[in-house]
Coordinates of C-alpha atoms in Angstrom, one line a residue:
X1 CA -77.7 4.7 36.8
X2 CA -75.2 2.2 35.4
X3 CA -71.5 2.8 35.9
X4 CA -69.6 4.0 32.8
X5 CA -67.4 1.3 31.2
X6 CA -63.6 1.8 31.8
X7 CA -61.8 0.1 29.0
X8 CA -58.3 0.8 30.5
X9 CA -59.3 -0.8 33.8
X10 CA -60.9 -3.8 32.0
X11 CA -57.7 -4.3 30.0
X12 CA -55.5 -4.1 33.1
X13 CA -57.6 -6.9 34.7
X14 CA -57.3 -9.0 31.5
X15 CA -53.5 -8.6 31.4
X16 CA -53.2 -9.6 35.0
X17 CA -54.9 -12.8 34.3
X18 CA -52.8 -13.4 31.2
X19 CA -49.6 -12.8 33.2
X20 CA -50.7 -15.2 35.9
X21 CA -51.3 -17.9 33.2
X22 CA -47.9 -17.0 31.6
X23 CA -49.7 -16.5 28.3
X24 CA -46.8 -14.3 26.9
X25 CA -49.4 -12.0 25.3
X26 CA -50.9 -8.7 26.4
X27 CA -53.9 -6.6 25.3
X28 CA -53.3 -2.9 24.5
X29 CA -55.6 0.0 23.7
X30 CA -54.3 2.3 20.9
X31 CA -56.6 5.2 20.5
X32 CA -60.1 3.8 20.3
X33 CA -59.1 0.3 19.0
X34 CA -57.5 -2.8 20.5
X35 CA -54.4 -4.7 19.7
X36 CA -52.3 -7.6 21.0
X37 CA -48.6 -7.6 21.8
X38 CA -46.2 -10.6 22.1
X39 CA -43.0 -12.1 21.0
X40 CA -43.8 -13.3 17.5
X41 CA -42.0 -14.9 14.5
X42 CA -40.9 -12.4 11.8
X43 CA -43.5 -11.5 9.1
X44 CA -42.9 -12.9 5.7
X45 CA -41.5 -9.7 4.3
X46 CA -39.4 -8.9 7.4
X47 CA -35.6 -8.8 7.3
X48 CA -35.4 -10.3 10.7
X49 CA -34.8 -14.0 11.3
X50 CA -35.7 -14.5 15.0
X51 CA -38.9 -13.8 16.9
X52 CA -39.2 -10.4 18.5
X53 CA -41.8 -8.2 20.2
X54 CA -44.6 -7.2 17.7
X55 CA -48.2 -6.0 17.8
X56 CA -51.2 -7.3 16.0
X57 CA -54.1 -5.0 15.2
X58 CA -57.5 -6.5 16.0
X59 CA -59.4 -3.8 14.2
X60 CA -62.1 -3.7 17.0
X61 CA -63.1 -1.0 19.4
X62 CA -62.4 -0.8 23.1
X63 CA -66.0 -1.2 24.2
X64 CA -67.3 -4.1 26.4
X65 CA -67.9 -6.5 23.5
X66 CA -64.5 -5.5 22.0
X67 CA -62.6 -6.1 25.2
X68 CA -64.2 -9.4 25.7
X69 CA -63.3 -10.5 22.2
X70 CA -59.7 -9.2 22.7
X71 CA -59.3 -11.5 25.7
X72 CA -60.4 -14.4 23.6
X73 CA -58.0 -13.4 20.8
X74 CA -55.2 -13.1 23.3
X75 CA -55.8 -16.6 24.5
X76 CA -56.0 -17.9 21.0
X77 CA -52.7 -16.3 20.1
X78 CA -51.1 -17.7 23.2
X79 CA -52.3 -21.1 22.3
X80 CA -51.0 -20.8 18.7
X81 CA -47.6 -19.8 20.0
X82 CA -47.4 -22.6 22.6
X83 CA -48.5 -25.2 20.1
X84 CA -46.1 -23.8 17.5
X85 CA -49.0 -23.3 15.1
X86 CA -48.7 -19.6 14.7
X87 CA -49.2 -18.4 11.1
X88 CA -49.3 -14.8 10.1
X89 CA -51.9 -15.4 7.5
X90 CA -54.4 -16.1 10.4
X91 CA -53.6 -12.8 12.1
X92 CA -52.9 -10.1 9.5
X93 CA -55.7 -7.8 8.6
X94 CA -58.0 -8.9 5.7
X95 CA -56.8 -6.1 3.4
X96 CA -53.2 -7.4 3.7
X97 CA -54.1 -11.0 3.1
X98 CA -55.0 -10.4 -0.6
X99 CA -51.5 -9.5 -1.7
X100 CA -50.5 -9.9 -5.4
X101 CA -48.2 -12.4 -6.9
X102 CA -45.6 -9.6 -7.2
X103 CA -45.9 -8.8 -3.5
X104 CA -45.4 -12.4 -2.4
X105 CA -42.5 -12.9 -4.8
X106 CA -40.7 -9.8 -3.5
X107 CA -41.2 -10.9 0.1
X108 CA -40.0 -14.5 -0.8
X109 CA -36.9 -13.1 -2.5
X110 CA -36.1 -11.0 0.6
X111 CA -36.3 -14.0 2.8
X112 CA -34.3 -16.2 0.3
X113 CA -31.3 -13.9 0.6
X114 CA -31.7 -13.5 4.3
X115 CA -30.9 -17.2 4.6
X116 CA -27.9 -17.3 2.3
X117 CA -25.3 -14.8 1.3
X118 CA -26.0 -12.9 -1.9
X119 CA -23.1 -13.9 -4.2
X120 CA -22.6 -14.5 -7.9
X121 CA -23.4 -18.2 -7.3
X122 CA -26.6 -17.7 -5.3
X123 CA -27.7 -15.0 -7.7
X124 CA -27.4 -17.4 -10.5
X125 CA -29.3 -20.1 -8.7
X126 CA -32.0 -17.6 -7.9
X127 CA -32.3 -16.5 -11.5
X128 CA -32.5 -20.0 -13.0
X129 CA -34.5 -21.9 -10.4
X130 CA -36.8 -19.2 -9.0
X131 CA -36.9 -15.9 -11.0
X132 CA -37.7 -17.5 -14.3
X133 CA -40.7 -19.4 -13.1
X134 CA -41.9 -16.5 -11.0
X135 CA -41.8 -14.1 -14.0
X136 CA -44.6 -16.3 -15.6
X137 CA -47.0 -15.4 -12.7
X138 CA -49.5 -12.6 -13.3
X139 CA -47.9 -10.0 -11.2
X140 CA -51.0 -8.0 -10.3
X141 CA -53.3 -11.0 -9.6
X142 CA -53.9 -12.3 -6.2
X143 CA -51.7 -15.3 -5.4
X144 CA -53.6 -18.5 -4.8
X145 CA -53.3 -22.2 -5.5
X146 CA -55.4 -22.0 -8.7
X147 CA -53.1 -19.4 -10.2
X148 CA -50.0 -21.5 -9.4
X149 CA -51.5 -24.6 -10.9
X150 CA -52.8 -22.9 -14.0
X151 CA -49.5 -21.1 -14.8
X152 CA -47.5 -24.3 -14.1
X153 CA -49.5 -26.4 -16.6
X154 CA -49.8 -23.7 -19.3
X155 CA -46.2 -22.5 -19.3
X156 CA -44.2 -25.7 -19.0
X157 CA -44.3 -29.1 -20.7
X158 CA -44.4 -32.4 -18.8
X159 CA -41.1 -34.2 -18.0
X160 CA -38.9 -31.2 -18.7
X161 CA -36.4 -29.3 -16.7
X162 CA -38.6 -26.2 -17.0
X163 CA -41.5 -28.1 -15.4
X164 CA -39.3 -29.4 -12.6
X165 CA -37.9 -26.0 -11.8
X166 CA -41.4 -24.5 -11.8
X167 CA -42.8 -27.1 -9.4
X168 CA -39.9 -26.5 -7.0
X169 CA -40.3 -22.7 -7.2
X170 CA -44.1 -22.7 -6.9
X171 CA -44.1 -25.2 -4.0
X172 CA -41.7 -23.0 -2.1
X173 CA -43.7 -19.9 -2.8
X174 CA -46.9 -21.7 -1.7
X175 CA -45.4 -22.8 1.6
X176 CA -44.2 -19.2 2.1
X177 CA -47.6 -17.7 1.4
X178 CA -49.3 -20.5 3.4
X179 CA -51.3 -21.8 0.4
X180 CA -52.5 -25.4 0.6
X181 CA -51.7 -27.0 -2.7
X182 CA -49.9 -30.2 -3.8
X183 CA -47.9 -29.6 -7.0
X184 CA -45.7 -32.7 -6.5
X185 CA -47.6 -34.9 -8.9
X186 CA -46.8 -32.6 -11.8
X187 CA -43.0 -32.8 -11.2
X188 CA -42.6 -35.5 -13.9
X189 CA -39.7 -37.9 -14.6
X190 CA -37.1 -35.5 -15.8
X191 CA -33.6 -36.0 -14.4
X192 CA -30.6 -33.7 -14.8
X193 CA -28.3 -34.9 -17.5
X194 CA -31.0 -36.4 -19.7
X195 CA -30.4 -34.2 -22.7
X196 CA -30.9 -34.9 -26.4
X197 CA -27.8 -36.5 -27.9
X198 CA -26.4 -34.6 -30.8
X199 CA -23.3 -34.7 -33.0
X200 CA -20.5 -32.6 -31.5
X201 CA -18.1 -30.5 -33.5
X202 CA -14.8 -32.2 -34.4
X203 CA -11.5 -30.8 -33.2
X204 CA -10.9 -29.6 -36.8
X205 CA -14.2 -27.7 -36.7
X206 CA -13.3 -26.2 -33.3
X207 CA -9.9 -25.0 -34.6
X208 CA -11.4 -23.6 -37.8
X209 CA -14.0 -21.5 -36.0
X210 CA -11.3 -20.2 -33.6
X211 CA -9.6 -18.5 -36.6
X212 CA -12.8 -16.7 -37.5
X213 CA -13.2 -14.9 -34.1
X214 CA -12.1 -11.3 -34.7
X215 CA -11.3 -10.3 -31.1
X216 CA -8.4 -11.8 -29.1
X217 CA -10.3 -11.5 -25.8
X218 CA -13.2 -13.6 -27.1
X219 CA -10.7 -16.0 -28.8
X220 CA -9.4 -16.6 -25.3
X221 CA -12.8 -17.4 -23.8
X222 CA -13.5 -19.8 -26.7
X223 CA -10.0 -21.4 -26.4
X224 CA -10.2 -21.8 -22.6
X225 CA -13.6 -23.6 -22.8
X226 CA -12.3 -25.9 -25.6
X227 CA -8.9 -26.7 -24.0
X228 CA -10.1 -27.1 -20.4
X229 CA -13.8 -28.0 -20.7
X230 CA -14.8 -24.9 -18.6
X231 CA -18.2 -23.5 -18.0
X232 CA -18.4 -20.1 -19.8
X233 CA -18.3 -18.1 -16.5
X234 CA -15.4 -20.0 -15.1
X235 CA -13.1 -18.5 -17.7
X236 CA -13.4 -15.3 -15.7
X237 CA -12.4 -17.0 -12.4
X238 CA -9.0 -18.3 -13.5
X239 CA -5.6 -17.7 -11.9
X240 CA -4.0 -16.2 -15.1
X241 CA -0.5 -16.1 -13.5
X242 CA -0.5 -19.8 -12.9
X243 CA -1.7 -20.4 -16.4
X244 CA 1.5 -18.9 -17.9
X245 CA 3.6 -21.8 -16.7
X246 CA 3.9 -25.1 -18.7
X247 CA 2.1 -27.4 -19.0
X248 CA -0.6 -24.8 -18.7
X249 CA -2.7 -26.1 -15.7
X250 CA -5.9 -24.0 -15.3
X251 CA -6.7 -23.2 -11.7
X252 CA -10.4 -22.3 -11.3
X253 CA -10.7 -20.1 -8.3
X254 CA -14.5 -19.6 -8.2
X255 CA -17.7 -20.0 -10.0
X256 CA -20.3 -22.8 -9.7
X257 CA -18.2 -25.5 -8.0
X258 CA -15.3 -23.6 -6.4
X259 CA -11.6 -24.2 -6.8
X260 CA -10.2 -27.0 -8.9
X261 CA -7.3 -27.7 -11.3
X262 CA -7.8 -28.7 -14.9
X263 CA -5.1 -30.0 -17.4
X264 CA -5.3 -29.1 -21.1
X265 CA -6.6 -31.8 -23.4
X266 CA -5.0 -31.9 -25.8
X267 CA -1.9 -30.4 -24.2
X268 CA -0.7 -28.8 -27.4
X269 CA -3.7 -26.4 -27.5
X270 CA -2.2 -24.5 -24.6
X271 CA 0.6 -23.3 -26.8
X272 CA -1.4 -23.2 -30.1
X273 CA -4.0 -20.8 -28.5
X274 CA -1.3 -18.9 -26.6
X275 CA -3.0 -19.5 -23.3
X276 CA 0.1 -18.4 -21.5
X277 CA -1.0 -14.9 -22.5
X278 CA -4.7 -14.7 -21.9
X279 CA -6.7 -11.5 -22.5
X280 CA -10.4 -11.6 -21.4
X281 CA -13.3 -9.3 -22.3
X282 CA -14.0 -6.5 -19.8
X283 CA -17.6 -7.3 -18.8
X284 CA -19.8 -5.6 -16.2
X285 CA -21.9 -8.3 -14.7
X286 CA -23.9 -9.0 -11.5
X287 CA -23.9 -12.8 -11.5
X288 CA -22.4 -15.9 -13.1
X289 CA -25.3 -16.3 -15.5
X290 CA -24.5 -12.8 -17.0
X291 CA -21.2 -14.2 -18.2
X292 CA -23.0 -17.0 -20.0
X293 CA -25.6 -14.7 -21.6
X294 CA -23.0 -12.3 -22.9
X295 CA -20.8 -15.1 -24.2
X296 CA -23.7 -16.8 -26.0
X297 CA -24.8 -13.5 -27.5
X298 CA -21.3 -12.7 -28.8
X299 CA -20.7 -16.1 -30.4
X300 CA -24.1 -16.2 -31.9
X301 CA -23.4 -12.9 -33.7
X302 CA -20.2 -14.4 -35.0
X303 CA -22.2 -17.2 -36.6
X304 CA -20.9 -20.1 -34.5
X305 CA -22.2 -23.3 -36.2
X306 CA -22.6 -25.2 -32.9
X307 CA -23.5 -24.4 -29.3
X308 CA -20.8 -22.7 -27.2
X309 CA -21.4 -25.2 -24.4
X310 CA -20.5 -28.0 -26.8
X311 CA -16.8 -27.1 -26.2
X312 CA -17.2 -28.4 -22.6
X313 CA -18.9 -31.6 -23.9
X314 CA -16.2 -32.1 -26.4
X315 CA -13.5 -31.9 -23.7
X316 CA -15.3 -34.6 -21.8
X317 CA -15.6 -36.9 -24.8
X318 CA -12.0 -36.2 -25.8
X319 CA -10.8 -37.1 -22.3
X320 CA -12.6 -40.4 -22.6
X321 CA -11.1 -41.2 -26.0
X322 CA -7.6 -40.4 -24.7
X323 CA -8.1 -42.8 -21.8
X324 CA -8.4 -40.4 -18.9
X325 CA -9.9 -42.1 -15.9
X326 CA -13.6 -40.9 -15.6
X327 CA -13.1 -40.2 -11.8
X328 CA -10.3 -37.8 -12.7
X329 CA -12.2 -36.3 -15.6
X330 CA -15.3 -35.7 -13.4
X331 CA -13.1 -34.1 -10.8
X332 CA -11.6 -31.8 -13.3
X333 CA -15.0 -30.8 -14.7
X334 CA -16.3 -30.0 -11.3
X335 CA -19.2 -32.5 -11.1
X336 CA -20.0 -35.9 -9.8
X337 CA -19.0 -39.2 -11.4
X338 CA -22.7 -40.1 -11.7
X339 CA -23.4 -36.9 -13.6
X340 CA -20.3 -37.5 -15.8
X341 CA -21.5 -40.9 -16.8
X342 CA -25.1 -40.0 -17.2
X343 CA -24.4 -36.9 -19.4
X344 CA -21.4 -37.6 -21.5
X345 CA -21.9 -41.2 -22.5
X346 CA -24.8 -39.9 -24.7
X347 CA -22.3 -38.0 -26.8
X348 CA -20.0 -40.9 -27.6
X349 CA -20.8 -42.0 -31.2
X350 CA -19.1 -44.0 -34.0
X351 CA -16.5 -41.2 -34.5
X352 CA -15.3 -41.5 -30.9
X353 CA -15.3 -45.3 -31.1
X354 CA -13.0 -45.1 -34.1
X355 CA -10.7 -42.6 -32.4
X356 CA -10.5 -44.8 -29.3
X357 CA -9.7 -47.8 -31.4
X358 CA -6.9 -45.9 -33.2
X359 CA -5.4 -44.9 -29.9
X360 CA -4.9 -48.6 -29.2
X361 CA -3.1 -49.4 -32.4

C-alpha cells in the first residue's frame, strides 16, 4: 500500500531548498491550490512605488504534479527577479491579461500621478498629451498593438501635432502594458512652433473689439492678454496688488512656466484699460486648460473676429517692432529664445516691416 501524499510536507521541503539557495521565493498552499510568495514590484494598477511582499496564484492544485510544477515556477520567478526581467504580464492569471483599453488607461493614469504631484499644470499636461489620444481608443476592446496602430493612423494626420502627441501617448501605454510595438516611424516631422502664418489683428482692431465686450471681468482678461502677451490661464495667476502700481508690471505667480514679470506693451494700455483695477471672472476650474476653454467659449459667443490667442502673438510682434531685445521678450513670454524665433518670425509681415521702419524715422 503506497503512502498518502502529504502536500504540506512536500512544500516544506521545497521551501527549505529555496531558502538554502537564497531564492527569495516560497511556495504556499492556500486551500487546495498553490501560490508563490516573494518581494515583487508593484502591479501596474497599484498605488505603491516600491517592491513589497506579494503573492502570485498559480491556479494549480496541491497534488504531486502540482507541487513539482510549483517548485519549477518558484525557480523561474527567482530567476526573473535576479535577472531584473520580472514582468507582471508573464505572471498574472490569464483572465486578467485580457484587460480592456479602459482598464489599462485607468491604471496608467494612476501610475502617472503617483510619479508627479497632481497640480493644475500636470492636469493640463495629462489632458492635452495623454487623455485626448486615449479617448480615441475603443474603451471596451482588448488593448493590443494592432488597436494602437489602427487608432493612431485613422484618427490623426501625418506630420501634425495630434499625430506626435498620439505616438507619445500610445508608446507610453504600450510600454506600461508590455505590448511589443514600434510606433516611432509614425511620429513624423512636426515641430512645435510650426504653425500656419496668418494676418494678426491690428492694434486698432484689438481696441475696437475691447469696447464690444459687455462684462468688465472679461474685458480685463482680454486686456491683460493684449497688454502683456499672457496665456489665457495666466490672467488668473497674477499679483493684482502689484499691478496697481505704475508702470503696471504684471507679476505672473503660477501657470505653465511659473513666476515671471512682464511689462505692458504699449505702456499706455495699462491706463487705457484701467488695469490698476482688475476684476476677473469667478470660474470654478480643475486645471489650467479649463481657463482656456471657458475663455475661448465666452469670446466666441461675443463674435470675436480673430483667435483669442492672437493677442499673445500680437504682443510678441509688437515687442519686436518697438525694438525690445528678443532675449528679454522671450523671458517675459515664458518660453525659450529658440521657440520665440521659430514661432513669431512667421507672423511678421509687410505691415510690421512698415511699422518698424517708421520707428526709425
